Structures are given as structure tokens and as C-alpha cells.
């Protein structure tokens, strides 16, 4: 079977380094190059990762995609770079698999249109942990029976966006089953602004940022005399790699835009 040729952006990052490891350890994957904001012209081995490798390092995605024959770009960096890389990859007929959160609706629409125009797959996933995707699916199911819900997402203190992409995606899925409703006391007042969190159709979303955390989310439903709690915890970044692997394999088989790993899970 022909190998899937992969370029990975952000190889020195905590997520990117796990993706590099995944590419090396997965039969059927071949790492062709990496994108790094510095170290252009060196090799992956020379920048301290996998010392036996001669995989080239590029700082410019245009130069990279012109120099190497790639099938898939995996980007697990930040929204600005992720959007630029995804757009450029599609222009070069390379299929993006993007795990960066913080894209705007306009960004997603642009990538959807470009994917359709090129006729190749593009997968944007707020969360690559299989358990987190199941949490979102279960929350959507529960929303048919519980009108009152709050989302508490907890991440490490280096995360840039709040709420997390996973929390936003969870809330969006819940709104497909739940009618807008103002929760809490009708005359509720915040004695400290922001105490009740973000508000999406009356649903409250709370963000926690602390050192020691990785990625955690709790969806709490309430009704008369009962609560239902759906929680997922990622304790390390290896937890996301099964989803990255599934996305890379799937993006080669589709010719359209997909937002959310739940849409490729059977």
C-alpha cells in the first residue's frame, strides 16, 4: 500500500512533537518535511528531534510544498498560522488536517469553499481526543431531555483562546437539540462582571486556566431533583493522536470539508 506523505507544522511544540512521533511509528505514514518558524534549512535531527532523521525543516510553507511531494498537512499550532497553512495547502492540492482552535466562522467558510473548489478533503477538528468527541455526542443526546446546561472547560495556562474550541463545538451541538433559554434567576445580577461566564442562547460556558492541567471538560445538566455530568479528561497529549491518525487516513478518502471529528466517526 502506498504511504501517505505528511508535512507537520510545529514539530517543536508539545502537540507537534507527538504528531512527529505518530508519523514515525505508524505503518503507512511517511514524514516528508516539517514547518518551523525558525531553523529553516536544517533537518529534524539537527533541531533536537529524532537525531537519526534527515527530514528537512522549512520556515515557509510555499517553499516547503513546492519542494516536497506531500499528501497531507498536519497543523497543531495557533489560529493565525493554522489558517494560513490550511489555505496554502489547499491551493497546492495538499489536504489539511488542522487541530488548531480559534478559527472564526468566516475562516471556516473560506476553507469550506476552497476545499469544494479544489475537490479535496479538509478536516478541522477542535479536539482530536476520541473520548472528547464522544463527550460532545453524548451531550447532544442529553440536551433532548435537559434544558438547563453549563459547560466548564479547563486547560493549561498557555492556551490562547477562551472558551476552547471544544467547548464552543459542544455548545453548538447542544443548540441543535435545545431551544434558547435564559438560565438562573430571572433577576440574576453579576456582582463581579463575567462571574456567570460566556452566554450562548442562555447556556453558560466557563473557562479555567491553570498550570498542571492539559485539557478537561465537564458538561453539567440539571433538572428537578437530578443532575447529569458528562466529563472528559486528557492527561497528556498522546491522547489526541488516535484522532489525528484517523483524520489523516480519512482526509485521503474524502473530497469535502469536515468540521469536527464526530463527523468522521462511525
XYZ file of N, CA and C in Angstrom:
798
model
N 0.846 -1.199 0.000
C 0.000 0.000 0.000
C 0.880 1.247 0.000
N 0.519 2.211 -0.840
C 1.301 3.439 -0.930
C 1.166 4.247 0.354
N 2.291 4.780 0.828
C 2.281 5.526 2.078
C 1.668 6.915 1.891
N 1.085 7.423 2.977
C 0.565 8.785 2.989
C 1.711 9.713 3.351
N 2.006 10.656 2.470
C 3.143 11.558 2.652
C 2.679 12.794 3.421
N 3.341 13.062 4.548
C 2.849 14.046 5.511
C 3.870 15.156 5.766
N 3.357 16.386 5.895
C 4.123 17.528 6.399
C 3.487 17.929 7.727
N 4.317 18.180 8.747
C 3.805 18.556 10.062
C 4.300 19.955 10.419
N 3.365 20.811 10.817
C 3.713 22.163 11.265
C 3.871 22.174 12.783
N 4.906 22.846 13.251
C 5.128 22.983 14.690
C 5.757 21.775 15.347
N 6.849 21.229 14.809
C 7.415 19.984 15.336
C 8.021 20.108 16.730
N 8.340 21.331 17.156
C 8.938 21.505 18.489
C 7.889 21.728 19.573
N 6.639 21.910 19.173
C 5.570 22.108 20.149
C 5.172 20.809 20.823
N 4.397 20.939 21.892
C 4.005 19.755 22.647
C 3.092 18.834 21.840
N 2.190 19.417 21.064
C 1.337 18.602 20.202
C 2.081 18.174 18.945
N 2.838 19.099 18.368
C 3.555 18.787 17.138
C 4.572 17.672 17.308
N 5.258 17.649 18.438
C 6.243 16.594 18.668
C 5.574 15.231 18.787
N 4.356 15.198 19.358
C 3.609 13.939 19.401
C 3.194 13.507 17.998
N 2.842 14.479 17.156
C 2.463 14.155 15.774
C 3.651 13.621 14.993
N 4.842 14.182 15.239
C 6.058 13.659 14.597
C 6.271 12.203 15.001
N 6.123 11.936 16.282
C 6.273 10.562 16.783
C 5.249 9.643 16.123
N 4.007 10.113 15.997
C 2.956 9.331 15.348
C 3.330 8.985 13.918
N 3.841 9.979 13.185
C 4.201 9.755 11.783
C 5.299 8.705 11.653
N 6.249 8.708 12.592
C 7.329 7.727 12.545
C 6.862 6.328 12.904
N 5.916 6.244 13.820
C 5.536 4.941 14.358
C 4.369 4.288 13.632
N 3.728 5.011 12.715
C 2.543 4.479 12.038
C 2.896 3.889 10.678
N 2.706 2.576 10.503
C 2.901 1.997 9.174
C 1.952 2.671 8.181
N 2.449 3.006 7.035
C 1.618 3.671 6.039
C 1.743 5.173 6.051
N 2.446 5.740 7.046
C 2.717 7.178 7.090
C 4.186 7.424 6.758
N 4.440 8.506 6.057
C 5.823 8.905 5.762
C 5.954 10.408 5.973
N 6.829 10.802 6.891
C 7.054 12.213 7.172
C 8.020 12.784 6.137
N 7.528 13.757 5.354
C 8.318 14.313 4.258
C 9.079 15.568 4.675
N 8.479 16.389 5.552
C 9.095 17.651 5.963
C 8.339 18.177 7.166
N 8.942 19.168 7.833
C 8.259 19.861 8.922
C 8.358 21.363 8.681
N 7.355 22.069 9.220
C 7.327 23.524 9.158
C 7.612 24.079 10.542
N 8.619 24.929 10.634
C 9.020 25.512 11.906
C 9.299 26.991 11.668
N 8.920 27.851 12.616
C 9.072 29.293 12.393
C 10.528 29.728 12.348
N 11.435 28.861 12.804
C 12.867 29.114 12.633
C 13.527 27.800 12.223
N 14.846 27.780 12.150
C 15.598 26.563 11.789
C 15.448 26.172 10.329
N 15.069 27.124 9.471
C 14.945 26.831 8.044
C 16.270 26.298 7.487
N 16.177 25.228 6.713
C 17.366 24.666 6.085
C 18.036 23.575 6.883
N 17.679 23.415 8.146
C 18.241 22.339 8.956
C 17.413 21.069 8.765
N 17.756 20.034 9.487
C 16.970 18.806 9.476
C 16.319 18.615 10.834
N 15.349 17.722 10.877
C 14.659 17.457 12.130
C 15.635 16.967 13.195
N 16.588 16.150 12.779
C 17.605 15.681 13.710
C 18.444 16.807 14.275
N 18.753 17.786 13.455
C 19.618 18.889 13.883
C 18.934 19.839 14.863
N 17.598 19.843 14.888
C 16.926 20.728 15.847
C 16.515 19.977 17.111
N 17.025 18.747 17.241
C 16.858 18.049 18.503
C 15.763 17.022 18.558
N 15.160 16.719 17.429
C 14.089 15.732 17.412
C 14.501 14.540 16.552
N 14.459 13.354 17.138
C 14.762 12.135 16.401
C 16.089 12.290 15.650
N 17.196 12.180 16.359
C 18.513 12.524 15.806
C 18.950 11.743 14.579
N 18.316 10.614 14.284
C 18.722 9.851 13.111
C 17.998 10.290 11.839
N 17.108 11.281 11.939
C 16.300 11.642 10.784
C 16.929 12.764 9.969
N 16.690 12.711 8.682
C 17.156 13.745 7.753
C 15.977 14.518 7.162
N 14.849 14.495 7.851
C 13.668 15.204 7.372
C 13.957 16.708 7.360
N 13.719 17.397 6.217
C 14.063 18.819 6.130
C 13.100 19.716 6.889
N 13.651 20.829 7.367
C 12.875 21.833 8.075
C 12.706 23.055 7.177
N 11.470 23.538 7.051
C 11.178 24.740 6.282
C 10.472 25.757 7.181
N 10.729 27.021 6.920
C 10.008 28.071 7.635
C 8.906 28.687 6.780
N 8.942 28.422 5.480
C 7.955 28.982 4.557
C 7.162 27.842 3.927
N 5.853 27.873 4.090
C 5.046 26.770 3.597
C 5.036 26.697 2.070
N 5.091 27.846 1.414
C 5.137 27.837 -0.054
C 6.375 27.092 -0.542
N 7.518 27.429 0.031
C 8.765 26.765 -0.344
C 8.696 25.270 -0.045
N 8.123 24.944 1.101
C 8.018 23.542 1.503
C 7.186 22.732 0.508
N 5.995 23.218 0.201
C 5.090 22.444 -0.643
C 5.527 22.414 -2.104
N 6.374 23.360 -2.482
C 6.945 23.315 -3.819
C 8.102 22.324 -3.895
N 8.762 22.107 -2.750
C 9.957 21.260 -2.731
C 9.657 19.786 -2.478
N 8.586 19.507 -1.703
C 8.308 18.112 -1.350
C 6.945 17.701 -1.897
N 6.808 16.415 -2.152
C 5.565 15.854 -2.660
C 4.747 15.380 -1.460
N 3.781 16.170 -1.030
C 3.007 15.859 0.169
C 1.554 15.575 -0.167
N 0.957 14.695 0.614
C -0.478 14.415 0.502
C -1.281 15.187 1.539
N -0.730 15.277 2.773
C -1.471 15.825 3.902
C -0.587 16.783 4.685
N -1.174 17.901 5.100
C -0.524 18.816 6.044
C -1.227 18.680 7.385
N -0.466 18.386 8.435
C -0.995 18.345 9.794
C -0.517 19.584 10.531
N -1.456 20.382 11.022
C -1.110 21.611 11.741
C -1.768 21.598 13.117
N -0.915 21.716 14.140
C -1.394 21.736 15.525
C -0.776 22.931 16.239
N -0.826 24.101 15.581
C -0.117 25.274 16.086
C -1.091 26.295 16.677
N -1.201 27.469 16.078
C -2.070 28.546 16.566
C -2.976 28.998 15.427
N -4.085 29.697 15.734
C -5.067 30.023 14.691
C -4.499 30.762 13.485
N -3.647 31.766 13.711
C -3.131 32.559 12.592
C -2.318 31.681 11.642
N -1.383 30.921 12.189
C -0.568 30.032 11.355
C -1.420 28.927 10.765
N -2.332 28.379 11.573
C -3.163 27.289 11.091
C -4.005 27.684 9.896
N -4.578 28.874 9.926
C -5.395 29.341 8.811
C -4.540 29.544 7.572
N -3.394 30.182 7.730
C -2.501 30.412 6.594
C -2.032 29.085 6.002
N -1.664 28.158 6.859
C -1.182 26.862 6.374
C -2.288 26.078 5.680
N -3.493 26.097 6.249
C -4.602 25.362 5.647
C -4.949 25.928 4.271
N -5.026 27.249 4.188
C -5.344 27.898 2.918
C -4.284 27.577 1.863
N -3.022 27.698 2.241
C -1.929 27.464 1.292
C -1.878 26.008 0.871
N -2.104 25.092 1.817
C -2.105 23.672 1.482
C -3.167 23.359 0.437
N -4.369 23.886 0.626
C -5.440 23.628 -0.334
C -5.096 24.175 -1.718
N -4.510 25.358 -1.759
C -4.092 25.944 -3.040
C -3.126 25.008 -3.757
N -2.283 24.310 -2.996
C -1.287 23.396 -3.562
C -1.807 21.962 -3.656
N -3.116 21.779 -3.493
C -3.742 20.459 -3.590
C -3.225 19.474 -2.542
N -2.876 20.003 -1.391
C -2.489 19.187 -0.239
C -3.635 19.250 0.765
N -3.982 18.125 1.337
C -5.158 18.014 2.208
C -4.804 18.414 3.645
N -5.442 19.446 4.195
C -5.135 19.873 5.559
C -5.883 19.053 6.614
N -5.173 18.752 7.692
C -5.771 18.222 8.914
C -5.327 19.181 10.011
N -6.269 19.971 10.511
C -5.927 21.088 11.384
C -6.558 20.884 12.767
N -5.713 20.917 13.806
C -6.199 20.766 15.165
C -6.149 22.055 15.949
N -5.893 23.138 15.262
C -5.837 24.446 15.900
C -7.250 24.978 16.137
N -7.507 25.525 17.315
C -8.809 26.124 17.582
C -8.718 27.646 17.449
N -9.850 28.291 17.492
C -9.877 29.748 17.419
C -10.220 30.296 16.043
N -10.565 29.431 15.080
C -10.974 29.907 13.768
C -12.316 30.630 13.876
N -12.497 31.673 13.084
C -13.772 32.372 13.035
C -14.711 31.651 12.061
N -16.021 31.908 12.146
C -16.946 31.335 11.162
C -16.552 31.705 9.731
N -16.017 32.911 9.557
C -15.589 33.345 8.225
C -14.396 32.519 7.740
N -13.479 32.215 8.644
C -12.338 31.360 8.298
C -12.820 29.996 7.823
N -13.720 29.410 8.583
C -14.215 28.074 8.255
C -14.950 28.068 6.915
N -15.717 29.119 6.662
C -16.443 29.207 5.396
C -15.472 29.328 4.228
N -14.402 30.103 4.408
C -13.398 30.248 3.353
C -12.741 28.903 3.033
N -12.383 28.151 4.071
C -11.748 26.852 3.859
C -12.721 25.862 3.222
N -13.989 25.949 3.624
C -15.006 25.075 3.028
C -15.136 25.345 1.537
N -15.180 26.612 1.170
C -15.308 26.977 -0.246
C -14.079 26.559 -1.039
N -12.897 26.732 -0.461
C -11.668 26.376 -1.162
C -11.546 24.863 -1.311
N -11.954 24.130 -0.284
C -11.950 22.670 -0.358
C -12.882 22.178 -1.455
N -14.054 22.795 -1.532
C -15.021 22.428 -2.567
C -14.497 22.763 -3.948
N -13.890 23.937 -4.066
C -13.330 24.369 -5.353
C -12.246 23.422 -5.836
N -11.408 22.962 -4.914
C -10.301 22.066 -5.269
C -10.737 20.605 -5.363
N -11.865 20.282 -4.728
C -12.345 18.907 -4.759
C -11.506 17.953 -3.939
N -10.925 18.457 -2.842
C -10.114 17.605 -1.967
C -10.560 17.792 -0.520
N -10.236 16.813 0.306
C -10.665 16.827 1.687
C -9.922 17.842 2.538
N -10.615 18.309 3.563
C -10.038 19.218 4.560
C -10.763 18.936 5.868
N -10.001 18.616 6.938
C -10.607 18.320 8.226
C -10.097 19.307 9.267
N -11.025 20.015 9.898
C -10.723 20.912 11.011
C -11.374 20.302 12.244
N -10.585 20.029 13.278
C -11.118 19.369 14.471
C -10.764 20.152 15.723
N -11.750 20.675 16.447
C -11.456 21.362 17.704
C -10.783 20.459 18.730
N -11.042 19.155 18.639
C -10.430 18.215 19.572
C -10.227 16.879 18.872
N -9.013 16.329 19.001
C -8.706 15.047 18.370
C -8.813 13.869 19.332
N -9.133 14.109 20.598
C -9.289 13.004 21.544
C -10.616 12.302 21.287
N -10.575 11.000 21.058
C -11.793 10.249 20.757
C -12.803 10.383 21.897
N -12.316 10.343 23.138
C -13.216 10.471 24.284
C -13.909 11.812 24.333
N -13.202 12.862 23.933
C -13.798 14.203 23.919
C -14.892 14.290 22.861
N -14.685 13.636 21.745
C -15.700 13.633 20.694
C -16.944 12.883 21.165
N -16.730 11.767 21.853
C -17.869 11.030 22.404
C -18.609 11.871 23.443
N -17.838 12.623 24.269
C -18.467 13.520 25.241
C -19.401 14.501 24.539
N -18.951 15.068 23.421
C -19.782 16.015 22.682
C -21.037 15.343 22.135
N -20.873 14.125 21.610
C -22.014 13.395 21.088
C -23.026 13.091 22.197
N -22.521 12.643 23.351
C -23.413 12.312 24.462
C -24.124 13.564 24.977
N -23.410 14.696 24.987
C -24.020 15.950 25.447
C -25.167 16.354 24.525
N -24.983 16.178 23.247
C -26.052 16.493 22.296
C -27.266 15.598 22.539
N -27.010 14.322 22.807
C -28.119 13.400 23.110
C -28.863 13.835 24.366
N -28.110 14.199 25.406
C -28.725 14.576 26.679
C -29.538 15.853 26.561
N -29.133 16.737 25.655
C -29.812 18.032 25.510
C -31.266 17.876 25.066
N -31.638 16.714 24.545
C -33.039 16.467 24.189
C -33.927 16.400 25.436
N -33.301 16.072 26.568
C -34.071 15.804 27.780
C -33.807 16.797 28.910
N -32.740 17.592 28.794
C -32.391 18.580 29.813
C -32.257 19.948 29.159
N -33.032 20.927 29.633
C -32.980 22.278 29.072
C -31.863 23.124 29.673
N -31.473 22.807 30.911
C -30.502 23.630 31.626
C -29.137 22.949 31.611
N -28.146 23.680 31.130
C -26.819 23.086 30.972
C -25.742 24.158 31.091
N -24.653 23.813 31.729
C -23.479 24.682 31.788
C -22.243 23.860 31.405
N -21.305 24.514 30.751
C -20.073 23.859 30.304
C -18.899 24.481 31.046
N -18.087 23.639 31.644
C -16.873 24.091 32.320
C -15.684 23.446 31.614
N -14.868 24.258 30.967
C -13.681 23.709 30.288
C -12.436 24.194 31.013
N -11.474 23.289 31.172
C -10.270 23.544 31.959
C -9.041 23.174 31.148
N -8.129 24.135 30.984
C -6.926 23.904 30.191
C -5.704 24.497 30.881
N -4.544 24.139 30.346
C -3.269 24.677 30.820
C -3.226 26.195 30.619
N -2.351 26.835 31.347
C -2.330 28.306 31.358
C -1.616 28.921 30.166
N -1.198 28.107 29.199
C -0.572 28.637 27.978
C -1.554 28.657 26.817
N -2.774 28.220 27.044
C -3.771 28.211 25.963
C -4.210 29.633 25.649
N -4.293 29.959 24.364
C -4.555 31.331 23.949
C -6.037 31.693 23.900
N -6.876 30.769 23.455
C -8.277 31.108 23.214
C -9.175 30.628 24.352
N -10.211 31.396 24.599
C -11.215 31.034 25.608
C -12.575 31.587 25.156
N -13.638 30.794 25.169
C -13.636 29.376 25.528
C -12.853 28.536 24.500
N -12.584 27.301 24.870
C -11.879 26.398 23.964
C -12.755 26.057 22.765
N -12.104 25.619 21.699
C -12.855 25.185 20.526
C -13.770 24.019 20.837
N -13.342 23.141 21.737
C -14.172 22.005 22.125
C -15.435 22.476 22.829
N -15.299 23.459 23.729
C -16.470 23.970 24.439
C -17.449 24.624 23.471
N -16.921 25.395 22.537
C -17.788 26.058 21.558
C -18.500 25.026 20.693
N -17.746 24.026 20.230
C -18.348 22.977 19.404
C -19.406 22.213 20.189
N -19.122 21.912 21.454
C -20.108 21.227 22.302
C -21.384 22.052 22.409
N -21.220 23.340 22.669
C -22.381 24.224 22.800
C -23.175 24.282 21.496
N -22.476 24.336 20.377
C -23.163 24.376 19.081
C -23.989 23.112 18.852
N -23.421 21.966 19.216
C -24.159 20.703 19.069
C -25.383 20.676 19.980
N -25.232 21.200 21.192
C -26.359 21.237 22.131
C -27.480 22.126 21.596
N -27.128 23.245 20.966
C -28.163 24.157 20.442
C -29.000 23.510 19.341
N -28.467 22.456 18.721
C -29.244 21.756 17.704
C -30.423 20.994 18.310
N -30.348 20.726 19.614
C -31.414 19.983 20.297
C -32.147 20.829 21.335
N -31.566 21.938 21.744
C -32.091 22.733 22.857
C -32.597 24.078 22.351
N -33.773 24.474 22.815
C -34.296 25.795 22.484
C -33.597 26.849 23.357
N -33.373 28.049 22.827
C -32.760 29.100 23.641
C -33.535 29.311 24.932
N -32.800 29.458 26.033
C -33.445 29.607 27.329
C -32.513 30.358 28.265
N -33.030 31.384 28.930
C -32.253 32.084 29.941
C -32.247 31.252 31.209
N -31.048 30.917 31.686
C -30.918 30.064 32.865
C -30.648 30.901 34.116
N -30.959 30.315 35.261
C -30.739 31.004 36.516
C -31.943 31.858 36.901
N -31.771 32.663 37.917
C -32.849 33.525 38.397
C -33.163 34.605 37.363
N -34.448 34.913 37.135
C -34.805 35.934 36.133
C -34.190 37.299 36.414
N -33.924 37.593 37.688
C -33.344 38.887 38.046
C -31.882 38.763 38.497
N -31.252 37.722 38.034
C -29.853 37.462 38.401
C -28.948 38.641 38.041
N -28.037 38.972 38.972
C -27.088 40.066 38.752
C -25.677 39.581 39.076
N -24.729 39.957 38.238
C -23.328 39.629 38.491
C -22.704 40.722 39.354
N -22.317 40.378 40.570
C -21.631 41.365 41.412
C -20.188 41.573 40.967
N -19.640 40.585 40.244
C -18.366 40.729 39.539
C -18.621 40.406 38.073
N -18.355 41.347 37.153
C -18.620 41.101 35.726
C -17.936 39.823 35.240
N -18.690 39.007 34.517
C -18.145 37.775 33.965
C -18.281 36.574 34.872
N -18.831 36.762 36.067
C -18.916 35.670 37.033
C -19.721 34.487 36.502
N -20.714 34.763 35.675
C -21.555 33.681 35.151
C -21.047 33.099 33.843
N -19.912 33.595 33.367
C -19.316 33.025 32.165
C -19.922 33.555 30.882
N -19.457 32.976 29.775
C -19.986 33.356 28.462
C -21.419 32.857 28.320
N -22.177 33.512 27.459
C -23.598 33.197 27.282
C -23.861 32.860 25.821
N -24.301 31.630 25.572
C -24.716 31.226 24.228
C -26.143 30.710 24.321
N -27.082 31.528 23.876
C -28.505 31.183 23.904
C -28.944 30.809 25.327
N -28.381 31.499 26.319
C -28.731 31.245 27.706
C -27.895 30.181 28.382
N -27.153 29.413 27.597
C -26.260 28.386 28.125
C -24.961 29.055 28.567
N -24.441 28.689 29.731
C -23.240 29.330 30.259
C -21.999 28.465 30.023
N -20.917 29.128 29.623
C -19.643 28.452 29.359
C -18.566 29.115 30.207
N -17.855 28.315 30.982
C -16.836 28.810 31.896
C -15.468 28.262 31.497
N -14.444 29.117 31.525
C -13.079 28.715 31.164
C -12.163 28.822 32.376
N -11.425 27.759 32.630
C -10.426 27.714 33.705
C -9.055 27.548 33.069
N -8.076 28.322 33.520
C -6.711 28.226 33.017
C -5.745 28.112 34.200
N -5.094 26.940 34.319
C -4.187 26.704 35.438
C -3.004 25.845 34.994
N -1.817 26.111 35.517
C -0.710 25.186 35.277
C -1.033 23.832 35.898
N -0.563 22.774 35.253
C -0.853 21.427 35.734
C -1.978 20.753 34.982
N -2.858 21.553 34.375
C -3.939 20.994 33.561
C -3.443 20.730 32.142
N -4.122 19.845 31.434
C -3.871 19.627 29.997
C -5.126 20.045 29.245
N -6.135 19.173 29.194
C -7.405 19.511 28.527
C -8.515 18.712 29.190
N -9.491 19.415 29.755
C -10.552 18.783 30.525
C -11.851 19.549 30.271
N -12.947 18.806 30.226
C -14.238 19.485 30.054
C -15.342 18.712 30.746
N -16.237 19.473 31.368
C -17.385 18.911 32.058
C -18.639 19.589 31.521
N -19.610 18.794 31.135
C -20.910 19.317 30.707
C -21.905 18.908 31.787
N -22.492 19.903 32.439
C -23.350 19.656 33.596
C -24.784 20.032 33.267
N -25.665 19.023 33.274
C -27.089 19.225 33.027
C -27.844 19.174 34.352
N -28.901 19.982 34.466
C -29.702 19.981 35.680
C -31.187 19.948 35.383
N -31.920 19.270 36.240
C -33.372 19.205 36.142
C -33.908 19.019 37.560
N -35.213 18.997 37.726
C -35.795 18.859 39.057
C -35.288 17.582 39.735
N -34.576 17.753 40.840
C -34.158 16.616 41.647
C -33.021 15.795 41.098
N -32.361 16.239 40.007
C -31.275 15.436 39.449
C -30.319 16.289 38.625
N -29.101 15.793 38.500
C -28.123 16.376 37.586
C -27.480 15.246 36.794
N -26.956 15.588 35.655
C -26.202 14.655 34.822
C -24.890 15.316 34.452
N -23.784 14.645 34.745
C -22.462 15.189 34.470
C -21.759 14.314 33.434
N -21.301 14.935 32.350
C -20.528 14.232 31.318
C -19.153 14.889 31.278
N -18.114 14.127 31.539
C -16.781 14.714 31.679
C -15.749 13.916 30.884
N -14.800 14.655 30.317
C -13.651 14.026 29.662
C -12.381 14.693 30.135
N -11.323 13.885 30.324
C -10.021 14.394 30.751
C -8.926 13.851 29.844
N -8.102 14.741 29.315
C -6.863 14.351 28.642
C -5.708 14.667 29.588
N -4.967 13.639 29.958
C -3.878 13.815 30.916
C -2.526 14.024 30.232
N -2.456 13.723 28.946
C -1.253 14.024 28.174
C -1.645 14.177 26.716
N -0.726 14.668 25.922
C -1.051 14.990 24.526
C -1.041 13.772 23.608
N -0.548 12.655 24.103
C -0.652 11.421 23.328
C -2.116 11.017 23.158
N -2.990 11.513 24.047
C -4.413 11.178 23.980
C -5.071 11.676 22.700
N -4.459 12.665 22.054
C -5.049 13.238 20.845
C -4.630 12.506 19.565
N -3.608 11.648 19.654
C -3.007 11.118 18.438
C -3.856 10.074 17.722
N -4.705 9.344 18.450
C -5.571 8.387 17.752
C -6.526 9.123 16.821
N -6.970 10.300 17.244
C -7.842 11.103 16.396
C -7.107 11.707 15.219
N -5.854 12.131 15.437
C -5.044 12.657 14.328
C -4.843 11.570 13.282
N -4.517 10.370 13.739
C -4.317 9.246 12.817
C -5.582 8.979 11.998
N -6.722 8.948 12.674
C -7.987 8.711 11.968
C -8.277 9.814 10.960
N -7.971 11.066 11.325
C -8.235 12.189 10.424
C -7.334 12.138 9.193
N -6.058 11.809 9.383
C -5.132 11.724 8.246
C -5.590 10.634 7.274
N -5.978 9.497 7.816
C -6.426 8.400 6.955
C -7.736 8.750 6.243
N -8.625 9.438 6.944
C -9.931 9.773 6.369
C -9.842 10.878 5.334
N -8.989 11.887 5.578
C -8.936 13.030 4.666
C -8.483 12.604 3.269
N -7.779 11.489 3.188
C -7.347 10.979 1.878
C -8.505 10.359 1.096
N -9.605 10.065 1.780
C -10.717 9.361 1.148
C -11.902 10.263 0.829
N -11.831 11.523 1.251
C -12.971 12.410 1.055
C -12.593 13.572 0.140
N -13.598 14.247 -0.376
C -13.353 15.368 -1.285
C -14.118 16.607 -0.833
N -14.313 16.715 0.490
C -15.106 17.821 1.007
C -14.539 18.301 2.344
N -15.139 19.372 2.859
C -14.730 19.990 4.119
C -15.478 19.347 5.278
N -14.757 19.053 6.355
C -15.364 18.480 7.554
C -14.907 19.294 8.759
N -15.871 19.720 9.581
C -15.548 20.433 10.819
C -16.015 19.598 11.994
N -15.071 19.033 12.729
C -15.406 18.218 13.885
C -15.170 16.742 13.617
N -14.396 16.127 14.499
C -14.051 14.709 14.324
C -15.283 13.819 14.408
N -16.311 14.272 15.094
C -17.519 13.453 15.242
C -18.153 13.122 13.884
N -17.866 13.948 12.873
C -18.465 13.749 11.558
C -17.770 12.673 10.729
N -16.629 12.158 11.234
C -15.967 11.062 10.516
C -15.962 9.793 11.342
N -16.583 9.838 12.522
C -16.653 8.652 13.375
C -17.934 7.899 13.077
N -17.814 6.592 12.901
C -18.993 5.763 12.628
C -19.862 5.667 13.881
